[in-house]
Coordinates of C-alpha atoms in Angstrom, one line a residue:
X8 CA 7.8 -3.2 -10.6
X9 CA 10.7 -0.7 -9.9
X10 CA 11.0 0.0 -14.3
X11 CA 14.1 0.3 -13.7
X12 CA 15.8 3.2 -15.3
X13 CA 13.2 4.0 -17.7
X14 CA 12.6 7.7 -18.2
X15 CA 8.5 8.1 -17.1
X16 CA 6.7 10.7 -15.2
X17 CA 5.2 9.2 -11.5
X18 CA 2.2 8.8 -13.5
X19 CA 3.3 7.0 -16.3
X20 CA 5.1 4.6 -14.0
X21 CA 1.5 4.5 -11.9
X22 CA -0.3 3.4 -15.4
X23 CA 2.6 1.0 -16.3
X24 CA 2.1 -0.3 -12.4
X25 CA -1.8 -0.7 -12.4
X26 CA -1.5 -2.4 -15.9
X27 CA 1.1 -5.2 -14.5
X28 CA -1.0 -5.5 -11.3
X29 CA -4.1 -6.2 -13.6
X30 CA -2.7 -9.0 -15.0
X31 CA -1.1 -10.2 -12.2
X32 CA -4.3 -10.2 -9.7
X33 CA -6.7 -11.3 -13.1
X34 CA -7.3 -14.0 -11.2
X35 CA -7.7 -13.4 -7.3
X36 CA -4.5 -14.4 -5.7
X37 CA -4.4 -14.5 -1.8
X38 CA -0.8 -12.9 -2.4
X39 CA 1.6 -11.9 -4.7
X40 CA 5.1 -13.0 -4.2
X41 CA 8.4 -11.8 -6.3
X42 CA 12.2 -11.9 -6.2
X43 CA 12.8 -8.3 -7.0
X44 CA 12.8 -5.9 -3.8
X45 CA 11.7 -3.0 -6.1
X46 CA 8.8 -4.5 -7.3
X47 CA 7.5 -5.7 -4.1
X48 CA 8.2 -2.1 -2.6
X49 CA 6.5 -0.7 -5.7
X50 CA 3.8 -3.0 -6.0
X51 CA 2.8 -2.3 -2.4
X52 CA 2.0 1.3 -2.8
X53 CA -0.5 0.2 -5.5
X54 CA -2.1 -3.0 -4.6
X55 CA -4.6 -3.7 -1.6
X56 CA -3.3 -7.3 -2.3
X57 CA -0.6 -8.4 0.0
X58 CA 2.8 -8.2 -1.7
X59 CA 5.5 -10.5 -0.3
X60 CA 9.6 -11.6 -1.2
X61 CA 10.0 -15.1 -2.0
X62 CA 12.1 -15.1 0.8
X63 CA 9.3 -14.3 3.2
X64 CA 6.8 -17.0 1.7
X65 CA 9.7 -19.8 2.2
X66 CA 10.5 -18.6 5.9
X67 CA 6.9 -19.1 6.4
X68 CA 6.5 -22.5 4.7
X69 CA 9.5 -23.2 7.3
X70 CA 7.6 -21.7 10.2
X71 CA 4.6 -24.0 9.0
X72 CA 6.3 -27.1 8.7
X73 CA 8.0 -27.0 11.6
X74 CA 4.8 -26.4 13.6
X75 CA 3.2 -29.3 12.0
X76 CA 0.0 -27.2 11.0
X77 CA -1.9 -25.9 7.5
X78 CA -1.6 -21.9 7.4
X79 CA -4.8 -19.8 7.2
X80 CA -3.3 -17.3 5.2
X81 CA 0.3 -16.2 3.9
X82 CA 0.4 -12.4 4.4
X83 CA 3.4 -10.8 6.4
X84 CA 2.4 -10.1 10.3
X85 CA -0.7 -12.0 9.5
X86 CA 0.1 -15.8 9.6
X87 CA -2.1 -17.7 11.7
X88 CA -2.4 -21.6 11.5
X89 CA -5.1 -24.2 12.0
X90 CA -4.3 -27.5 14.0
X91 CA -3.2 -30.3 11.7
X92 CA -6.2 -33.1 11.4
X93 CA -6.0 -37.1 10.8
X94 CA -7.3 -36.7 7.4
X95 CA -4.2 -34.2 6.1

């Protein structure tokens, strides 16, 4: 994510980035979520993959149960819900 204080050139800490983001999307998540505000803010200059806090994917597992319905997807400014069916 952010590297901390680690002494690297912008394209050193782009190489260290794409490397952690290869591993983390090895196998095709929907979204990746973290903790750390650095590494979201860091991983979202380098992924096309959505990149949210775990504080956004709870507050829209709360939007989601309090609607009663099953979410289409999980991305930030991009939830959308299907009707809940007998068979859920």
């Amino acid at each position: 994510g952010s590297l901390g204080t680690a002494t690297l050139t912008a394209s050193e800490r782009s190489a260290v980035t794409q490397e952690s983001l290869s591993v983390l999307l090895e196998n095709e998540p929907e979204c990746l979520v973290t903790a750390c505000p650095l590494c979201k803010k860091t991983f979202q200059q380098e992924s096309a993959t959505p990149v949210l806090d775990l504080a956004e994917l709870v507050a829209d597992a709360l939007l989601i149960m309090n609607r009663k319905s099953k979410p289409v997807r999980l991305y930030k400014d991009q939830l959308t819900y299907t009707k809940k069916t007998t068979d859920d």
